[in-house]
């Protein structure tokens, strides 16, 4: 016979165990879009302890919507190897490859979990921890609390490195700028995303993937927002390659 109390016990015990195990991680990634997922995958595959905190219930960020809700994304030649690694089907279209956005999210998420990354959904980062001018963790709360604007104090996750993978909003970088001041950008501030220019944006996304404040790295669309790169629309190669790059940069710092 099924017992409701045992159902509740299983859920609470298991969810609490996951959270307790991840109170201290090597890398905390905020944002489970394409750049955050790829960053998590390559870091975990190198043996690092990684957790992703995603505000929504679903991972995938902007992938789901494809281009103007047509459920397709495209990547360029340089990023094909990453999608191949995840077994994602691609259709060649001149110098691009098109794939199904639902398949991309499903296969990425599945492999990311299998690589050892713990994904926490429905949780938002609302602040960072800073000690001796270095970001060393994030401050989290249930997204439902944030949405309901309830006055509920948050909890904290310790991390050797934090990645801002929050997309266009670059939320963690805004928090650090507002509370600490100077970022590692030409003006010392968030430069702000520029209008659409796919070719230039894809190049700059990778170039702008870097440590923006001690302990805080930026990847994906957040990198372009912070360093003043253009947007690119539904071409995602730069997101995947940026996630791969930030994993490489942090891996070097962890050894
Ligand atoms: O927006 P998103 O997909 O970021 P990305 O990885 O990729 C950008 C592309 O989707 C697209 C584009 C490129 O072609 O222009 O926009 O850079 O994913 C960001 C994720 O972060 C979550 C948000 O819900 C989304 O799923 N997020 C944002 N702020 C927070 C957050 C936060 N404070 N705490 C937790 N999650």
Short mmCIF file of C-alpha atoms and ligand atoms in Angstrom, two decimals:
data_model
loop_
_atom_site.label_atom_id
_atom_site.label_comp_id
_atom_site.label_asym_id
_atom_site.label_seq_id
_atom_site.Cartn_x
_atom_site.Cartn_y
_atom_site.Cartn_z
CA UNK A 1 0.00 0.00 0.00
CA UNK A 2 1.30 3.48 -0.85
CA UNK A 3 1.72 5.75 2.14
CA UNK A 4 1.61 9.55 1.65
CA UNK A 5 3.84 10.17 4.64
CA UNK A 6 6.53 7.92 3.17
CA UNK A 7 6.21 9.71 -0.18
CA UNK A 8 6.80 13.02 1.61
CA UNK A 9 9.67 11.58 3.65
CA UNK A 10 11.44 10.27 0.52
CA UNK A 11 11.17 13.65 -1.19
CA UNK A 12 12.26 15.76 1.77
CA UNK A 13 15.14 13.48 2.78
CA UNK A 14 16.52 13.15 -0.74
CA UNK A 15 16.17 16.84 -1.67
CA UNK A 16 17.73 17.92 1.62
CA UNK A 17 20.62 15.48 1.16
CA UNK A 18 21.34 16.94 -2.30
CA UNK A 19 21.30 20.49 -0.99
CA UNK A 20 23.46 19.65 2.04
CA UNK A 21 25.97 17.86 -0.20
CA UNK A 22 26.23 20.97 -2.36
CA UNK A 23 26.48 23.66 0.34
CA UNK A 24 30.14 23.91 -0.60
CA UNK A 25 31.14 23.36 -4.21
CA UNK A 26 34.14 24.09 -6.36
CA UNK A 27 32.04 25.89 -8.96
CA UNK A 28 28.56 27.39 -8.55
CA UNK A 29 26.94 28.19 -11.89
CA UNK A 30 24.01 30.59 -11.88
CA UNK A 31 21.81 29.98 -14.91
CA UNK A 32 20.99 26.69 -16.61
CA UNK A 33 20.86 28.01 -20.18
CA UNK A 34 23.16 26.66 -22.91
CA UNK A 35 26.35 28.35 -21.69
CA UNK A 36 25.82 27.33 -18.05
CA UNK A 37 24.97 23.73 -18.96
CA UNK A 38 28.02 23.33 -21.19
CA UNK A 39 30.29 24.94 -18.58
CA UNK A 40 28.97 22.52 -15.97
CA UNK A 41 29.45 19.51 -18.24
CA UNK A 42 33.11 20.18 -19.05
CA UNK A 43 33.98 21.06 -15.43
CA UNK A 44 32.29 17.97 -14.00
CA UNK A 45 33.91 15.79 -16.62
CA UNK A 46 37.29 16.98 -15.32
CA UNK A 47 36.24 15.77 -11.87
CA UNK A 48 35.13 19.07 -10.30
CA UNK A 49 32.23 19.45 -7.92
CA UNK A 50 29.72 21.65 -9.73
CA UNK A 51 26.18 22.80 -9.06
CA UNK A 52 23.87 24.78 -11.35
CA UNK A 53 21.18 27.01 -9.85
CA UNK A 54 18.34 27.78 -12.25
CA UNK A 55 15.52 30.22 -11.53
CA UNK A 56 12.95 28.45 -13.69
CA UNK A 57 11.62 24.92 -13.40
CA UNK A 58 13.24 24.02 -16.70
CA UNK A 59 16.83 24.14 -17.91
CA UNK A 60 17.66 25.32 -21.42
CA UNK A 61 17.18 29.09 -21.09
CA UNK A 62 16.68 30.66 -24.49
CA UNK A 63 17.09 27.41 -26.45
CA UNK A 64 13.43 26.38 -26.12
CA UNK A 65 12.17 29.40 -28.04
CA UNK A 66 14.46 28.80 -31.05
CA UNK A 67 14.09 31.73 -33.42
CA UNK A 68 10.81 33.61 -32.91
CA UNK A 69 9.26 30.44 -31.46
CA UNK A 70 10.22 28.29 -34.46
CA UNK A 71 11.75 25.38 -32.50
CA UNK A 72 15.10 25.34 -34.31
CA UNK A 73 18.49 26.75 -33.44
CA UNK A 74 21.56 26.97 -35.64
CA UNK A 75 25.27 26.61 -34.96
CA UNK A 76 28.30 27.30 -37.10
CA UNK A 77 31.08 24.87 -38.07
CA UNK A 78 33.30 25.60 -35.01
CA UNK A 79 30.59 24.49 -32.57
CA UNK A 80 29.51 21.35 -34.45
CA UNK A 81 31.94 19.19 -32.45
CA UNK A 82 30.14 20.06 -29.21
CA UNK A 83 26.68 19.13 -30.50
CA UNK A 84 28.16 15.96 -32.02
CA UNK A 85 29.56 15.04 -28.62
CA UNK A 86 26.03 15.22 -27.19
CA UNK A 87 24.56 13.12 -30.02
CA UNK A 88 22.36 15.98 -31.24
CA UNK A 89 21.12 15.55 -34.81
CA UNK A 90 22.18 18.34 -37.18
CA UNK A 91 21.06 19.29 -40.67
CA UNK A 92 23.57 21.14 -42.84
CA UNK A 93 22.26 24.43 -44.24
CA UNK A 94 25.00 26.14 -46.32
CA UNK A 95 27.65 27.12 -43.73
CA UNK A 96 25.31 26.44 -40.77
CA UNK A 97 23.81 23.43 -38.98
CA UNK A 98 20.20 23.45 -37.79
CA UNK A 99 18.89 21.36 -34.91
CA UNK A 100 15.67 20.90 -32.96
CA UNK A 101 15.61 23.07 -29.85
CA UNK A 102 13.69 20.54 -27.72
CA UNK A 103 16.22 17.83 -28.63
CA UNK A 104 19.08 20.20 -27.76
CA UNK A 105 17.73 20.95 -24.27
CA UNK A 106 16.82 17.33 -23.53
CA UNK A 107 20.16 15.85 -24.63
CA UNK A 108 22.27 18.58 -23.05
CA UNK A 109 20.46 18.32 -19.73
CA UNK A 110 20.60 14.55 -19.65
CA UNK A 111 24.36 14.39 -20.31
CA UNK A 112 25.05 17.26 -17.89
CA UNK A 113 23.32 15.34 -15.10
CA UNK A 114 25.16 12.13 -16.02
CA UNK A 115 28.49 14.00 -15.92
CA UNK A 116 27.88 14.62 -12.21
CA UNK A 117 26.55 18.19 -12.17
CA UNK A 118 23.80 18.74 -9.59
CA UNK A 119 21.06 20.93 -11.05
CA UNK A 120 18.85 22.84 -8.62
CA UNK A 121 15.79 24.24 -10.38
CA UNK A 122 13.32 26.78 -9.03
CA UNK A 123 16.14 28.50 -7.13
CA UNK A 124 17.43 32.03 -7.83
CA UNK A 125 20.70 33.64 -6.83
CA UNK A 126 19.93 37.02 -5.31
CA UNK A 127 23.41 38.02 -4.14
CA UNK A 128 27.03 36.84 -3.90
CA UNK A 129 29.42 36.24 -1.00
CA UNK A 130 32.57 38.36 -1.09
CA UNK A 131 35.58 37.96 1.21
CA UNK A 132 38.88 39.85 0.80
CA UNK A 133 37.77 41.27 -2.57
CA UNK A 134 36.95 37.81 -3.99
CA UNK A 135 33.58 36.28 -4.84
CA UNK A 136 33.41 33.03 -2.86
CA UNK A 137 29.79 31.96 -3.05
CA UNK A 138 26.20 32.82 -3.85
CA UNK A 139 23.11 33.74 -1.85
CA UNK A 140 20.02 31.78 -2.89
CA UNK A 141 16.31 31.64 -2.34
CA UNK A 142 13.33 29.81 -3.85
CA UNK A 143 12.22 31.54 -7.04
CA UNK A 144 8.66 31.28 -5.70
CA UNK A 145 9.69 33.49 -2.78
CA UNK A 146 11.23 35.99 -5.21
CA UNK A 147 8.13 35.99 -7.44
CA UNK A 148 5.75 36.39 -4.47
CA UNK A 149 8.02 39.11 -3.04
CA UNK A 150 7.88 37.50 0.37
CA UNK A 151 10.23 38.72 3.06
CA UNK A 152 12.18 35.47 3.54
CA UNK A 153 15.87 35.47 4.36
CA UNK A 154 18.03 33.49 1.94
CA UNK A 155 20.64 30.72 2.39
CA UNK A 156 24.19 30.52 1.13
CA UNK A 157 26.34 28.28 -1.07
CA UNK A 158 30.13 28.44 -0.79
CA UNK A 159 32.17 28.15 -4.01
CA UNK A 160 35.79 28.53 -5.06
CA UNK A 161 34.51 30.08 -8.30
CA UNK A 162 31.15 31.41 -9.43
CA UNK A 163 29.96 31.67 -13.04
CA UNK A 164 27.42 34.26 -14.13
CA UNK A 165 25.51 32.39 -16.86
CA UNK A 166 22.33 34.42 -16.40
CA UNK A 167 22.03 35.51 -20.06
CA UNK A 168 21.17 39.02 -21.25
CA UNK A 169 20.54 40.28 -17.71
CA UNK A 170 24.05 39.44 -16.39
CA UNK A 171 22.47 39.49 -12.94
CA UNK A 172 25.46 38.60 -10.78
CA UNK A 173 27.67 41.13 -12.54
CA UNK A 174 25.08 43.84 -11.89
CA UNK A 175 25.01 42.86 -8.21
CA UNK A 176 28.81 43.02 -7.93
CA UNK A 177 28.93 46.31 -9.82
CA UNK A 178 26.26 47.85 -7.59
CA UNK A 179 27.74 46.62 -4.32
CA UNK A 180 31.48 46.61 -4.99
CA UNK A 181 32.07 48.92 -7.92
CA UNK A 182 34.83 48.10 -10.32
CA UNK A 183 34.62 45.22 -12.80
CA UNK A 184 37.37 44.01 -15.10
CA UNK A 185 35.90 45.77 -18.18
CA UNK A 186 37.33 48.69 -20.19
CA UNK A 187 35.19 51.24 -18.28
CA UNK A 188 35.19 49.29 -15.01
CA UNK A 189 31.40 49.02 -15.40
CA UNK A 190 28.91 46.89 -17.34
CA UNK A 191 29.24 48.14 -20.92
CA UNK A 192 25.76 47.00 -22.05
CA UNK A 193 24.72 44.75 -24.90
CA UNK A 194 24.70 46.20 -28.44
CA UNK A 195 22.28 45.62 -31.35
CA UNK A 196 22.20 42.47 -33.46
CA UNK A 197 25.34 41.52 -35.43
CA UNK A 198 25.60 37.74 -35.48
CA UNK A 199 29.09 37.30 -36.93
CA UNK A 200 30.78 39.81 -34.61
CA UNK A 201 28.69 38.74 -31.60
CA UNK A 202 29.67 35.09 -31.91
CA UNK A 203 33.37 36.01 -32.02
CA UNK A 204 33.10 38.45 -29.11
CA UNK A 205 31.11 36.06 -26.91
CA UNK A 206 34.08 33.75 -26.78
CA UNK A 207 36.62 36.58 -26.43
CA UNK A 208 34.57 38.14 -23.58
CA UNK A 209 34.33 34.93 -21.61
CA UNK A 210 36.62 35.70 -18.68
CA UNK A 211 37.00 36.54 -15.01
CA UNK A 212 35.16 39.82 -14.54
CA UNK A 213 35.88 40.20 -10.83
CA UNK A 214 38.12 37.97 -8.68
CA UNK A 215 36.28 34.67 -8.32
CA UNK A 216 33.47 35.64 -10.72
CA UNK A 217 33.53 34.48 -14.35
CA UNK A 218 31.06 35.42 -17.03
CA UNK A 219 29.87 33.22 -19.90
CA UNK A 220 27.34 33.24 -22.74
CA UNK A 221 25.13 36.24 -23.40
CA UNK A 222 26.09 37.71 -20.03
CA UNK A 223 29.66 38.04 -21.35
CA UNK A 224 28.42 40.18 -24.22
CA UNK A 225 26.21 42.27 -21.98
CA UNK A 226 29.09 42.94 -19.58
CA UNK A 227 31.73 43.69 -22.21
CA UNK A 228 29.49 45.55 -24.67
CA UNK A 229 29.26 42.93 -27.42
CA UNK A 230 26.34 42.76 -29.87
CA UNK A 231 23.48 40.27 -29.64
CA UNK A 232 23.26 37.46 -32.16
CA UNK A 233 19.75 35.98 -32.20
CA UNK A 234 19.12 32.24 -32.57
CA UNK A 235 22.66 31.14 -33.46
CA UNK A 236 24.04 29.29 -30.43
CA UNK A 237 27.59 28.23 -31.32
CA UNK A 238 29.04 31.11 -29.31
CA UNK A 239 27.07 30.03 -26.23
CA UNK A 240 28.40 26.48 -26.38
CA UNK A 241 31.99 27.55 -27.13
CA UNK A 242 31.83 30.15 -24.36
CA UNK A 243 30.70 27.50 -21.86
CA UNK A 244 33.55 25.27 -22.99
CA UNK A 245 36.04 28.16 -22.61
CA UNK A 246 34.94 29.18 -19.11
CA UNK A 247 35.26 25.54 -18.01
CA UNK A 248 38.82 25.49 -19.39
CA UNK A 249 39.74 28.74 -17.62
CA UNK A 250 38.38 27.61 -14.26
CA UNK A 251 39.86 24.11 -14.55
CA UNK A 252 43.32 25.70 -14.87
CA UNK A 253 42.71 27.70 -11.68
CA UNK A 254 41.51 24.70 -9.71
CA UNK A 255 44.75 22.77 -10.24
O1 LIG B 1 19.28 33.25 -21.28
P1 LIG B 1 20.04 31.99 -21.29
O2 LIG B 1 19.71 30.99 -22.32
O3 LIG B 1 21.61 32.39 -21.28
P2 LIG B 1 22.86 31.92 -22.16
O4 LIG B 1 23.33 30.60 -21.73
O5 LIG B 1 22.26 31.79 -23.63
C1 LIG B 1 21.72 32.88 -24.30
C2 LIG B 1 20.79 32.39 -25.38
O6 LIG B 1 19.75 31.61 -24.83
C3 LIG B 1 20.13 33.50 -26.21
C4 LIG B 1 21.00 34.18 -27.17
C5 LIG B 1 22.09 33.45 -27.86
O7 LIG B 1 21.71 32.90 -29.00
O8 LIG B 1 20.84 35.33 -27.43
O9 LIG B 1 19.57 34.46 -25.34
O10 LIG B 1 23.80 33.05 -22.12
O11 LIG B 1 19.90 31.27 -19.88
C6 LIG B 1 20.09 31.98 -18.69
C7 LIG B 1 19.37 31.23 -17.58
O12 LIG B 1 19.70 31.83 -16.35
C8 LIG B 1 18.55 31.83 -15.51
C9 LIG B 1 17.39 32.07 -16.48
O13 LIG B 1 16.18 31.60 -15.93
C10 LIG B 1 17.85 31.28 -17.70
O14 LIG B 1 17.36 29.96 -17.71
N1 LIG B 1 18.75 32.91 -14.53
C11 LIG B 1 18.82 34.25 -14.79
N2 LIG B 1 19.07 34.91 -13.64
C12 LIG B 1 19.14 33.98 -12.64
C13 LIG B 1 18.93 32.70 -13.23
C14 LIG B 1 19.35 34.03 -11.23
N3 LIG B 1 19.55 35.20 -10.59
N4 LIG B 1 19.33 32.87 -10.52
C15 LIG B 1 19.12 31.68 -11.15
N5 LIG B 1 18.92 31.58 -12.49
#
